[in-house]
PDB file of N, CA and C in Angstrom:
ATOM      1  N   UNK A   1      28.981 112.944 173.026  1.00  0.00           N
ATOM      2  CA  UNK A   1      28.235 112.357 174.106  1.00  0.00           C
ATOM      3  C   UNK A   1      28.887 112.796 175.419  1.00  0.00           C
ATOM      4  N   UNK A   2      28.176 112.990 176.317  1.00  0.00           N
ATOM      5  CA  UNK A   2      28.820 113.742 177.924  1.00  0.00           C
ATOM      6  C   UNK A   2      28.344 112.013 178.610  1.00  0.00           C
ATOM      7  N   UNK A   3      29.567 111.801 178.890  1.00  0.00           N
ATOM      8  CA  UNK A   3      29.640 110.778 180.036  1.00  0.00           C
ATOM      9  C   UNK A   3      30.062 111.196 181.974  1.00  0.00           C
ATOM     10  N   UNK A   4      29.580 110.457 182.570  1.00  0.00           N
ATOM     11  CA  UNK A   4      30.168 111.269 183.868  1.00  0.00           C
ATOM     12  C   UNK A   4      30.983 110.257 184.651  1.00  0.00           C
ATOM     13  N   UNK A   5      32.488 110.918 185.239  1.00  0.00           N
ATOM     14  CA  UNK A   5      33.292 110.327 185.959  1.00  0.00           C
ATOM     15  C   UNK A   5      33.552 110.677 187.238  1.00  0.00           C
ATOM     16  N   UNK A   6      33.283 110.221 187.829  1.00  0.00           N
ATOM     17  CA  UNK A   6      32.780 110.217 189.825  1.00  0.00           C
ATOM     18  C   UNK A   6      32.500 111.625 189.403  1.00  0.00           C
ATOM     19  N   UNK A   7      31.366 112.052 188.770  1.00  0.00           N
ATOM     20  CA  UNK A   7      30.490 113.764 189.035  1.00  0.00           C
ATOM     21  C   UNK A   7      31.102 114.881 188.317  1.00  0.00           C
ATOM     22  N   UNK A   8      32.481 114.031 187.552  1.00  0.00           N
ATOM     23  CA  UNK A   8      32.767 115.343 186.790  1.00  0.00           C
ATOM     24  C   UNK A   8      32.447 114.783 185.094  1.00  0.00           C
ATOM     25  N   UNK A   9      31.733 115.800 184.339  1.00  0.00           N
ATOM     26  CA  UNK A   9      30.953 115.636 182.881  1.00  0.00           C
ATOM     27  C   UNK A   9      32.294 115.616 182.452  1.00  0.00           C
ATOM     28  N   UNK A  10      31.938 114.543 181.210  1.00  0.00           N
ATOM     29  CA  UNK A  10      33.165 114.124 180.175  1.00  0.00           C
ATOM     30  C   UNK A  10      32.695 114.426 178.896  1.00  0.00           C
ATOM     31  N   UNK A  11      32.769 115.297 177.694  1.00  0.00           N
ATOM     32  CA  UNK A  11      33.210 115.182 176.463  1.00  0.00           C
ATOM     33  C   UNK A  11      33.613 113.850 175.878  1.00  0.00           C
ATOM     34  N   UNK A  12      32.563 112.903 175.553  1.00  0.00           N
ATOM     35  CA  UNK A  12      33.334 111.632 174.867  1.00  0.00           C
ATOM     36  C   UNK A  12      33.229 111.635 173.219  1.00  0.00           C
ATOM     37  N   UNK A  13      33.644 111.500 172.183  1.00  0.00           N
ATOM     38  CA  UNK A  13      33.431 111.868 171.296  1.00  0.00           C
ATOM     39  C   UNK A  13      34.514 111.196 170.339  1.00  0.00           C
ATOM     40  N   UNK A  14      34.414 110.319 168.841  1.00  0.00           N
ATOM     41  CA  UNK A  14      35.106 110.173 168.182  1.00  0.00           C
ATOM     42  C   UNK A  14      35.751 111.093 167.167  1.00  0.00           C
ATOM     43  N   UNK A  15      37.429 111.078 167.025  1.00  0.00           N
ATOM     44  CA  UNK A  15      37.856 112.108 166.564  1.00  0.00           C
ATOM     45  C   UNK A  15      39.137 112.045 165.748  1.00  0.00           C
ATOM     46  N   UNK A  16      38.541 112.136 164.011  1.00  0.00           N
ATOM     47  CA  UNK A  16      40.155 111.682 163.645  1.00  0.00           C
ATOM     48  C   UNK A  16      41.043 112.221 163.587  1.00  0.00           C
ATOM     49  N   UNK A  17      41.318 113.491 164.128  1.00  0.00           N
ATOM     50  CA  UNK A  17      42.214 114.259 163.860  1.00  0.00           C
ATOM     51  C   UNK A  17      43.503 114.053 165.213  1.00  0.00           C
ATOM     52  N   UNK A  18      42.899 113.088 165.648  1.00  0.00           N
ATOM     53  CA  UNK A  18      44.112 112.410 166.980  1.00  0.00           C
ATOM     54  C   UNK A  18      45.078 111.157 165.901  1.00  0.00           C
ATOM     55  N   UNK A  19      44.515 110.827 164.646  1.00  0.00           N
ATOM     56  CA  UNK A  19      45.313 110.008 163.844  1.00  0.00           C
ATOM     57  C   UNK A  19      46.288 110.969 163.822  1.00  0.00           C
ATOM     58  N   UNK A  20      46.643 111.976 163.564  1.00  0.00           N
ATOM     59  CA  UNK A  20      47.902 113.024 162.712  1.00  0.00           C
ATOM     60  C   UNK A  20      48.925 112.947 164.011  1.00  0.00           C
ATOM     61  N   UNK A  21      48.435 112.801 165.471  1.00  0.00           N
ATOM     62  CA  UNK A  21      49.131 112.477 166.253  1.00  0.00           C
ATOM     63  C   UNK A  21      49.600 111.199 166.584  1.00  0.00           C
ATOM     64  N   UNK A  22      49.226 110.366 165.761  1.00  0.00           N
ATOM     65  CA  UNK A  22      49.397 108.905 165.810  1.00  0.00           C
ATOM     66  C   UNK A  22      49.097 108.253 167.208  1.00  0.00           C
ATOM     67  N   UNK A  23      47.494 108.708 167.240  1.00  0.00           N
ATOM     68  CA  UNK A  23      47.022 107.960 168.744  1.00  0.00           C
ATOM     69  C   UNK A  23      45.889 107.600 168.698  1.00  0.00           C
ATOM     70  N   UNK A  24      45.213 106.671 169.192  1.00  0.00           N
ATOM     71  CA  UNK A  24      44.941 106.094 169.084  1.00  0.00           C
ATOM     72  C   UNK A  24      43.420 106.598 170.381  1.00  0.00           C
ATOM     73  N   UNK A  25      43.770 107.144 171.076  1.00  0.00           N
ATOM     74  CA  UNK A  25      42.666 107.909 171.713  1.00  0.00           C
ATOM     75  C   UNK A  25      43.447 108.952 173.147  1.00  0.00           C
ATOM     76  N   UNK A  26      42.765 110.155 173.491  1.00  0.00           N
ATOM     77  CA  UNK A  26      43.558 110.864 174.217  1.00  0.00           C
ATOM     78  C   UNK A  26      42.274 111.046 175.434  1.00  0.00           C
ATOM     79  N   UNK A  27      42.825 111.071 176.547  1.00  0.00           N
ATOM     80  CA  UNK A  27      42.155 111.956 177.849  1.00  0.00           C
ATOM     81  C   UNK A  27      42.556 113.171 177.907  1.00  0.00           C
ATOM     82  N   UNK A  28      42.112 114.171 178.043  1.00  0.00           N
ATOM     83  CA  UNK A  28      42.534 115.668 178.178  1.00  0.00           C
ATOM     84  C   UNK A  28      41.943 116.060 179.626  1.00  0.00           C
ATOM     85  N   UNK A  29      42.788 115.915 180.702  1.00  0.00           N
ATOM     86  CA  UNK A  29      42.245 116.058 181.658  1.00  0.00           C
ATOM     87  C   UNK A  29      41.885 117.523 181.704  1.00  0.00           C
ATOM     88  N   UNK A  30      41.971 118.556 181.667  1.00  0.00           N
ATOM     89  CA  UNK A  30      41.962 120.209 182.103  1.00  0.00           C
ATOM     90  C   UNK A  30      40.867 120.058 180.715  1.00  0.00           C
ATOM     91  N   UNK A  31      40.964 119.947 179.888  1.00  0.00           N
ATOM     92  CA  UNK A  31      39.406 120.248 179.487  1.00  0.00           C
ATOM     93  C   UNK A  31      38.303 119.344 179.375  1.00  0.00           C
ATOM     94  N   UNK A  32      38.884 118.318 180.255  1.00  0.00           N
ATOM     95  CA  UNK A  32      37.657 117.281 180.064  1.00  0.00           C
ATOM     96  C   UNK A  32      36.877 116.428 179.156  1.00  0.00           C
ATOM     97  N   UNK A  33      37.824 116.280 178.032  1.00  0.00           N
ATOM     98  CA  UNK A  33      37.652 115.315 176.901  1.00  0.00           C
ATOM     99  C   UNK A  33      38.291 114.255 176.638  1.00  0.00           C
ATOM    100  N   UNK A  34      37.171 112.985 176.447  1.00  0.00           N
ATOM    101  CA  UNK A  34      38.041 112.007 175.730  1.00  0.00           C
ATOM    102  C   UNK A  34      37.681 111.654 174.658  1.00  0.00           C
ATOM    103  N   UNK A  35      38.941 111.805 173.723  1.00  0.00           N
ATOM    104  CA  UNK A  35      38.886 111.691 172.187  1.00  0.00           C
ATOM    105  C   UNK A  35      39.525 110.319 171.710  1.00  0.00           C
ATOM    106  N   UNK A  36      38.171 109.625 170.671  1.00  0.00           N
ATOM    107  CA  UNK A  36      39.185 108.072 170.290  1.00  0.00           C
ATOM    108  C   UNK A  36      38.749 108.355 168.587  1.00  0.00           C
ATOM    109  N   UNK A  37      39.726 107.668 168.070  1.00  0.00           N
ATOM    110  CA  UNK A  37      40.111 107.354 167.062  1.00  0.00           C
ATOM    111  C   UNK A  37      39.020 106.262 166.626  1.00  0.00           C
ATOM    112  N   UNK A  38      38.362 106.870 165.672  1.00  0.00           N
ATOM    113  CA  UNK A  38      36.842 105.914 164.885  1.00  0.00           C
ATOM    114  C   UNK A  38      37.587 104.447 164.799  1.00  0.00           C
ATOM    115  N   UNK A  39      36.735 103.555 164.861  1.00  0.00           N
ATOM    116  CA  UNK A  39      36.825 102.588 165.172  1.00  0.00           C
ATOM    117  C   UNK A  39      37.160 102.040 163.516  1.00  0.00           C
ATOM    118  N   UNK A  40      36.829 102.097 162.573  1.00  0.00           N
ATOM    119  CA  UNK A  40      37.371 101.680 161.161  1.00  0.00           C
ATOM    120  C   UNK A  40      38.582 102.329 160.956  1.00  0.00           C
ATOM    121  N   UNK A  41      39.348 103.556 161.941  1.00  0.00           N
ATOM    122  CA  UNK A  41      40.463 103.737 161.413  1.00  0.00           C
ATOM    123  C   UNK A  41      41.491 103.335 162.596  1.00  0.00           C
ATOM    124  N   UNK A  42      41.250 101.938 163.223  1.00  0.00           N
ATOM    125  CA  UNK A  42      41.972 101.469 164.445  1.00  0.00           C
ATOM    126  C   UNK A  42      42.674 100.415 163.110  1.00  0.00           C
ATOM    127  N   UNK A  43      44.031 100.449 164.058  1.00  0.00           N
ATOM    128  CA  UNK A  43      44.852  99.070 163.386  1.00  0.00           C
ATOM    129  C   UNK A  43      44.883  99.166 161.903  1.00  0.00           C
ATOM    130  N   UNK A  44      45.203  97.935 161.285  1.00  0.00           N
ATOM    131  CA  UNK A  44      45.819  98.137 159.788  1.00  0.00           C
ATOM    132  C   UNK A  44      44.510  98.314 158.782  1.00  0.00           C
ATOM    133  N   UNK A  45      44.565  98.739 158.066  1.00  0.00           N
ATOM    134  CA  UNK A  45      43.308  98.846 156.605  1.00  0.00           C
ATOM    135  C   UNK A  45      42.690  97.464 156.837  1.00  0.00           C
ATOM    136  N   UNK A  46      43.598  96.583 156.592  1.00  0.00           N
ATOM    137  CA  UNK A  46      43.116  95.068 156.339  1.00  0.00           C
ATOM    138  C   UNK A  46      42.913  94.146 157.698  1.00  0.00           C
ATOM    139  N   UNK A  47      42.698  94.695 158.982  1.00  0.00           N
ATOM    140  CA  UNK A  47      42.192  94.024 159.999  1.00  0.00           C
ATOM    141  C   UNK A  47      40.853  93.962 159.705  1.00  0.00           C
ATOM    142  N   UNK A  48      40.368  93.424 160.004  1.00  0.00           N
ATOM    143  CA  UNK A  48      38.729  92.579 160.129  1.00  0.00           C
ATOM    144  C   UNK A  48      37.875  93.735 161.003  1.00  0.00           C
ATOM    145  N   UNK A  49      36.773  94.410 160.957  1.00  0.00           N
ATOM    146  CA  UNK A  49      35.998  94.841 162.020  1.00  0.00           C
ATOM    147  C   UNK A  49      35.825  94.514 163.053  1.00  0.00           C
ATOM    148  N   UNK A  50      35.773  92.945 162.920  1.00  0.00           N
ATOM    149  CA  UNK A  50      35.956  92.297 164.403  1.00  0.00           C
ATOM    150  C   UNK A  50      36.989  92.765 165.246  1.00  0.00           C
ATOM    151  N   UNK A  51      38.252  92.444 164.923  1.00  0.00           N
ATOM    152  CA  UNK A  51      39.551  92.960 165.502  1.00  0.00           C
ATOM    153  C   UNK A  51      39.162  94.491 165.857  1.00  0.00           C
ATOM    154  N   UNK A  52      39.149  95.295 164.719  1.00  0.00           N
ATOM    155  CA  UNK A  52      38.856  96.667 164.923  1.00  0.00           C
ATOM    156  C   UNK A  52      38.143  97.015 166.241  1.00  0.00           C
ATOM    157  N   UNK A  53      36.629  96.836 166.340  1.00  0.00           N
ATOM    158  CA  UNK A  53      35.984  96.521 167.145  1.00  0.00           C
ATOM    159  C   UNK A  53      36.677  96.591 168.745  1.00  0.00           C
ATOM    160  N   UNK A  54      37.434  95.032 169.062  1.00  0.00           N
ATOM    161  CA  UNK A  54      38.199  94.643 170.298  1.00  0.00           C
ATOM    162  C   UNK A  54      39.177  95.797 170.540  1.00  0.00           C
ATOM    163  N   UNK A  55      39.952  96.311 169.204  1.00  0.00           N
ATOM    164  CA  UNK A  55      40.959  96.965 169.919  1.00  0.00           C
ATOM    165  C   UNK A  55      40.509  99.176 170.346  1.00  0.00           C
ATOM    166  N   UNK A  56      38.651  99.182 169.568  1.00  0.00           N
ATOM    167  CA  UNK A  56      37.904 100.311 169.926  1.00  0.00           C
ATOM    168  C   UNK A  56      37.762  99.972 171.272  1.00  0.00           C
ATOM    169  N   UNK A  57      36.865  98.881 171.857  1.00  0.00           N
ATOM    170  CA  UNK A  57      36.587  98.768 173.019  1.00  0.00           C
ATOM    171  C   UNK A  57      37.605  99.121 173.970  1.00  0.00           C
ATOM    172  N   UNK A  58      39.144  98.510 173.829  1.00  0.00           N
ATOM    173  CA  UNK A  58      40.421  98.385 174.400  1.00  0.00           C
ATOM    174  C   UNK A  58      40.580 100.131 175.026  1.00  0.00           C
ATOM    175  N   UNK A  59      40.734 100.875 173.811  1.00  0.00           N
ATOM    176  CA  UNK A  59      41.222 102.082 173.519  1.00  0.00           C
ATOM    177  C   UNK A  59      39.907 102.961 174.715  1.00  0.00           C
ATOM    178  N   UNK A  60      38.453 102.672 174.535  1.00  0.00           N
ATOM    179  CA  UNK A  60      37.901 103.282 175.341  1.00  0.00           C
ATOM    180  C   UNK A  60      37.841 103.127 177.029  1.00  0.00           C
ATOM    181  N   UNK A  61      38.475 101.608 176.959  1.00  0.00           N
ATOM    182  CA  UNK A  61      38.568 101.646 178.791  1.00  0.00           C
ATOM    183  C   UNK A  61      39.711 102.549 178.961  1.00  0.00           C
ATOM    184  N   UNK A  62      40.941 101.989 178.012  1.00  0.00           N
ATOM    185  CA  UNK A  62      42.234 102.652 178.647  1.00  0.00           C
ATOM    186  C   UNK A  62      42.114 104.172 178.568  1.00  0.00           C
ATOM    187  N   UNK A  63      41.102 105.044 177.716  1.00  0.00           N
ATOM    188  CA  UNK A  63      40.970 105.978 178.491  1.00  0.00           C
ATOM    189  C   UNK A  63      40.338 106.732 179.193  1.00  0.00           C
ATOM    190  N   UNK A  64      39.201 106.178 179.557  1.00  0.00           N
ATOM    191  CA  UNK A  64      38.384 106.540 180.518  1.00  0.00           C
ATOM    192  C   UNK A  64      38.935 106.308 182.143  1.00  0.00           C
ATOM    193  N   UNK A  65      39.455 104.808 181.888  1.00  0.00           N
ATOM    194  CA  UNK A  65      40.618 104.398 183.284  1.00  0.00           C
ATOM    195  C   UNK A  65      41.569 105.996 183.586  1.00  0.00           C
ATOM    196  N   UNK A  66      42.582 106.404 182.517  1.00  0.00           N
ATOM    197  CA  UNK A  66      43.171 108.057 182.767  1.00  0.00           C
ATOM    198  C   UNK A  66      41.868 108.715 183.258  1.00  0.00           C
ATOM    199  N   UNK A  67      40.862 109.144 182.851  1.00  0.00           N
ATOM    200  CA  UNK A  67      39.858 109.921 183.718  1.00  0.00           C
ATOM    201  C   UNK A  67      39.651 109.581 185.085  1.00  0.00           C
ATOM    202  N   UNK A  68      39.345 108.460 185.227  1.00  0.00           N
ATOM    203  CA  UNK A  68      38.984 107.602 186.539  1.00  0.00           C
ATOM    204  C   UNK A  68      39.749 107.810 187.925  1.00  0.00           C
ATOM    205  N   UNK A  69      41.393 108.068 187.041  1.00  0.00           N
ATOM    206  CA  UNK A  69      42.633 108.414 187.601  1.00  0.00           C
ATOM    207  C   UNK A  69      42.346 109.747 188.255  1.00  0.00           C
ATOM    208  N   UNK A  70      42.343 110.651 187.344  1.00  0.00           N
ATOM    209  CA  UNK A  70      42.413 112.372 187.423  1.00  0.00           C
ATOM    210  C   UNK A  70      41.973 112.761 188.490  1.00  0.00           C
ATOM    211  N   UNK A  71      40.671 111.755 188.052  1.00  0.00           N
ATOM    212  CA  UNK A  71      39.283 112.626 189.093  1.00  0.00           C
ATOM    213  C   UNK A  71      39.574 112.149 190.256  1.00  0.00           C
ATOM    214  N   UNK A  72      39.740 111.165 190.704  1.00  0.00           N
ATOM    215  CA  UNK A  72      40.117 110.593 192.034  1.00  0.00           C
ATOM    216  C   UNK A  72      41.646 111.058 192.638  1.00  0.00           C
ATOM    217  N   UNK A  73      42.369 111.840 191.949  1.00  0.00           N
ATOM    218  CA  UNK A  73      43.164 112.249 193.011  1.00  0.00           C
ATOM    219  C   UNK A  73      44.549 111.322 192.560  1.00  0.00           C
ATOM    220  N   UNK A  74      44.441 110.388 191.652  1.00  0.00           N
ATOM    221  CA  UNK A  74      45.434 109.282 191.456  1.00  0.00           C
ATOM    222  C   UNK A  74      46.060 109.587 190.250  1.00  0.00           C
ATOM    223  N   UNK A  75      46.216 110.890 189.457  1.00  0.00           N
ATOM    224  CA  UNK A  75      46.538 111.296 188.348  1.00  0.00           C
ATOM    225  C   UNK A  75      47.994 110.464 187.900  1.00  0.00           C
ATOM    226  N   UNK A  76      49.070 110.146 189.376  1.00  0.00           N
ATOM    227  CA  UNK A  76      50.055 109.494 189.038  1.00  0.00           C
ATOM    228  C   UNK A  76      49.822 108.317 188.340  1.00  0.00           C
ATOM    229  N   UNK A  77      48.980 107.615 188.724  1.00  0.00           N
ATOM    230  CA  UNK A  77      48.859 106.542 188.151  1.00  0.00           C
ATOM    231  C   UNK A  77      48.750 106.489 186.690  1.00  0.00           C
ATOM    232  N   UNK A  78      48.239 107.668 185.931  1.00  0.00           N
ATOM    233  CA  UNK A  78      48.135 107.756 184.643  1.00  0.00           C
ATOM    234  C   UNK A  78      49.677 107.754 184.319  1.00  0.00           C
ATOM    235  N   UNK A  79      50.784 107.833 184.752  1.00  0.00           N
ATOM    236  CA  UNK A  79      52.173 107.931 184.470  1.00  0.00           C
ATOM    237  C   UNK A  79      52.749 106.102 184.012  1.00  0.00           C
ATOM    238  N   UNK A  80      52.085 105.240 184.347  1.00  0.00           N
ATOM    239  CA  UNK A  80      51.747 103.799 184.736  1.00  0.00           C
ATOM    240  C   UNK A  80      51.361 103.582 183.491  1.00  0.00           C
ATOM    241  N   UNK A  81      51.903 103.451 182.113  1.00  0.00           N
ATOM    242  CA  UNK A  81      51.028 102.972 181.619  1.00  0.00           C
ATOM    243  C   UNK A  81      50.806 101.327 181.173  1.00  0.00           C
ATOM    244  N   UNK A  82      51.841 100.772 181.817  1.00  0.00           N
ATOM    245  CA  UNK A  82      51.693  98.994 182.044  1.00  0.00           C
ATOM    246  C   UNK A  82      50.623  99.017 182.828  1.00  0.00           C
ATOM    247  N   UNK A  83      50.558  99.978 184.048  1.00  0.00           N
ATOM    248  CA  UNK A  83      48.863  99.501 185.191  1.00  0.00           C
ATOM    249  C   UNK A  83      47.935  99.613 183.793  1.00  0.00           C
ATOM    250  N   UNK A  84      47.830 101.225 183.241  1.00  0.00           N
ATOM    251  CA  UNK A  84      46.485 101.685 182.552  1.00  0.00           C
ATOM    252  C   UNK A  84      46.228 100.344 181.510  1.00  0.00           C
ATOM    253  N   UNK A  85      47.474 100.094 180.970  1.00  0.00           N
ATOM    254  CA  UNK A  85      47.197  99.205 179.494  1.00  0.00           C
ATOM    255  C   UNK A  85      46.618  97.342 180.351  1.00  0.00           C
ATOM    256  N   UNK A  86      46.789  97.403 181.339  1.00  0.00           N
ATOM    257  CA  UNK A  86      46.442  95.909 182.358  1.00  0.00           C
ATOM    258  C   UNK A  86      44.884  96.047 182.611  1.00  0.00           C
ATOM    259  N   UNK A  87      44.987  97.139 182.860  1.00  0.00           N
ATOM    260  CA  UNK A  87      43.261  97.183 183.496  1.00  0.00           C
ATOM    261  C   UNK A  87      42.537  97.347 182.441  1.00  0.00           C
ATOM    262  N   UNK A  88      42.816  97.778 181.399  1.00  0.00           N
ATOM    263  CA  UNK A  88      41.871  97.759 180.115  1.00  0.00           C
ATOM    264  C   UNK A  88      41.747  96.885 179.674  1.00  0.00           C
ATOM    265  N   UNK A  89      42.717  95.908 179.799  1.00  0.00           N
ATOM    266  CA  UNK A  89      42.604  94.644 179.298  1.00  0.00           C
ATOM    267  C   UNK A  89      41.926  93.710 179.905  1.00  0.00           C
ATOM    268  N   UNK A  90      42.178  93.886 181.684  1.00  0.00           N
ATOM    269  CA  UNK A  90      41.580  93.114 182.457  1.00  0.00           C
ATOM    270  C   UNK A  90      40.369  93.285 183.087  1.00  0.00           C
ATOM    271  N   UNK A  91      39.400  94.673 182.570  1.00  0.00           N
ATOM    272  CA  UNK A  91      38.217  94.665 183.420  1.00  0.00           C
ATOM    273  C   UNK A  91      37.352  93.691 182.991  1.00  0.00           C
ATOM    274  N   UNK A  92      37.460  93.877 181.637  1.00  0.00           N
ATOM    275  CA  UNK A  92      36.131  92.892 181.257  1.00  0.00           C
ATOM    276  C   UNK A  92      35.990  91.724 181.823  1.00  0.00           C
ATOM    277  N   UNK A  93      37.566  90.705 181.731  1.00  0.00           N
ATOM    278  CA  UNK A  93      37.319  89.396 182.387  1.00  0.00           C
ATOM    279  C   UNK A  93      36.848  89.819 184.188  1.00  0.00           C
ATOM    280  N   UNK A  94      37.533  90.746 184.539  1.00  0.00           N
ATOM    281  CA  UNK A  94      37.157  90.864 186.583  1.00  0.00           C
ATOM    282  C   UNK A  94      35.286  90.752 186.197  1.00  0.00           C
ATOM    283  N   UNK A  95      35.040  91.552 185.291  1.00  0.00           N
ATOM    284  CA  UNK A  95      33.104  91.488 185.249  1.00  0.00           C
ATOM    285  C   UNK A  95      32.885  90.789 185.310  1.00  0.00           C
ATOM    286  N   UNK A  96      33.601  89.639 183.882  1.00  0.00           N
ATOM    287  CA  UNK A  96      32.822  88.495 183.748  1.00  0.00           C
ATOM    288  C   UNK A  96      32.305  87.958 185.264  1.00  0.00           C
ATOM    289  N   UNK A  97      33.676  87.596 186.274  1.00  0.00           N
ATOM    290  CA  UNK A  97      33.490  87.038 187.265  1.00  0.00           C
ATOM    291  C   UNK A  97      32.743  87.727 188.037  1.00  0.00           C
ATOM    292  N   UNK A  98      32.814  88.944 188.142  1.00  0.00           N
ATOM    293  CA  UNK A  98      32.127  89.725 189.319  1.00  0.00           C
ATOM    294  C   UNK A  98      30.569  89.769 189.109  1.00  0.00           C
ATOM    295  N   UNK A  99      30.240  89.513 188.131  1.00  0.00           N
ATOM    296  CA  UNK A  99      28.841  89.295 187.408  1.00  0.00           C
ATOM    297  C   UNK A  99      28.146  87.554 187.482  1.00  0.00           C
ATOM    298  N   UNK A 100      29.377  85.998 187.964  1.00  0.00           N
ATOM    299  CA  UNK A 100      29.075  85.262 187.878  1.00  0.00           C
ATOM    300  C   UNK A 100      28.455  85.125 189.529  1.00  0.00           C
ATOM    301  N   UNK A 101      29.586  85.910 190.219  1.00  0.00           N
ATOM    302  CA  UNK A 101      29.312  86.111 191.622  1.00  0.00           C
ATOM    303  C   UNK A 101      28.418  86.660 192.188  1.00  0.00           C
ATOM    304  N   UNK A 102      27.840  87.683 191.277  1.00  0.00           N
ATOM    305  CA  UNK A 102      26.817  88.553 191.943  1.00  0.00           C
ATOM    306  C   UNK A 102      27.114  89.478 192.467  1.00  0.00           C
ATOM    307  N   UNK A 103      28.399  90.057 192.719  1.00  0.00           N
ATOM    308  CA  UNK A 103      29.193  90.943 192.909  1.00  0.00           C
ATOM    309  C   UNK A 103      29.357  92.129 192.077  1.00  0.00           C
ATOM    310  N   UNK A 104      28.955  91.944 191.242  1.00  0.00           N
ATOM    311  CA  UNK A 104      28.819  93.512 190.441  1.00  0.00           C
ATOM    312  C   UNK A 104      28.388  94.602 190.726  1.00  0.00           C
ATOM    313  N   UNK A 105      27.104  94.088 190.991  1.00  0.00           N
ATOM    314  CA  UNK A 105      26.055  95.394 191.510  1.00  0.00           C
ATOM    315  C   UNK A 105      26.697  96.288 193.047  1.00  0.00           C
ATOM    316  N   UNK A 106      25.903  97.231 192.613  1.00  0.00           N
ATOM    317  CA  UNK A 106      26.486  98.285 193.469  1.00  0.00           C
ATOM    318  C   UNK A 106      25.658  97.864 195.313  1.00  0.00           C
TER     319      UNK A 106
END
């Protein structure tokens, strides 16, 4: 799937061959791909789909956030990865609110 980040096309695509690297999903900034790890092979055999699920979603902000970075000029920030691993965690709840506010929309 080609996603776009402020105008530059992204390669998004699930990919298990980032397991052998033991990761869990990668940004490749210079070629413009982000690769995650299928969502049934997140976390232990015996986690629940549910779990699975939360920690797919997790894995796709934190790396689209590294894209978000690149493209804007803020690549350091991808060095951060307490910021990257915060904001993945924390956009959804900022929506919730920014969505109770009316503040979402562009």
């Amino acid at each position: 799937m080609k996603i776009n980040i402020l105008g530059t096309e992204y390669d998004f695509e699930e990919d298990k061959s980032i397991i052998d690297v033991n990761a869990d999903g990668i940004c490749k900034e210079y070629s413009k791909k982000i690769l995650i790890r299928p969502k049934e092979d997140m976390l232990l055999p015996e986690d629940n789909l549910d779990v699975k699920e939360r920690r797919y979603r997790e894995v796709v902000r934190h790396e689209v956030i590294y894209a978000f970075f690149d493209e804007s000029g803020l690549g350091r920030y991808s060095e951060n990865e307490e910021l990257v691993c915060w904001l993945a965690v924390q956009i959804p709840k900022m929506n919730d609110v920014f969505e109770q506010l009316k503040a979402g929309e562009r």
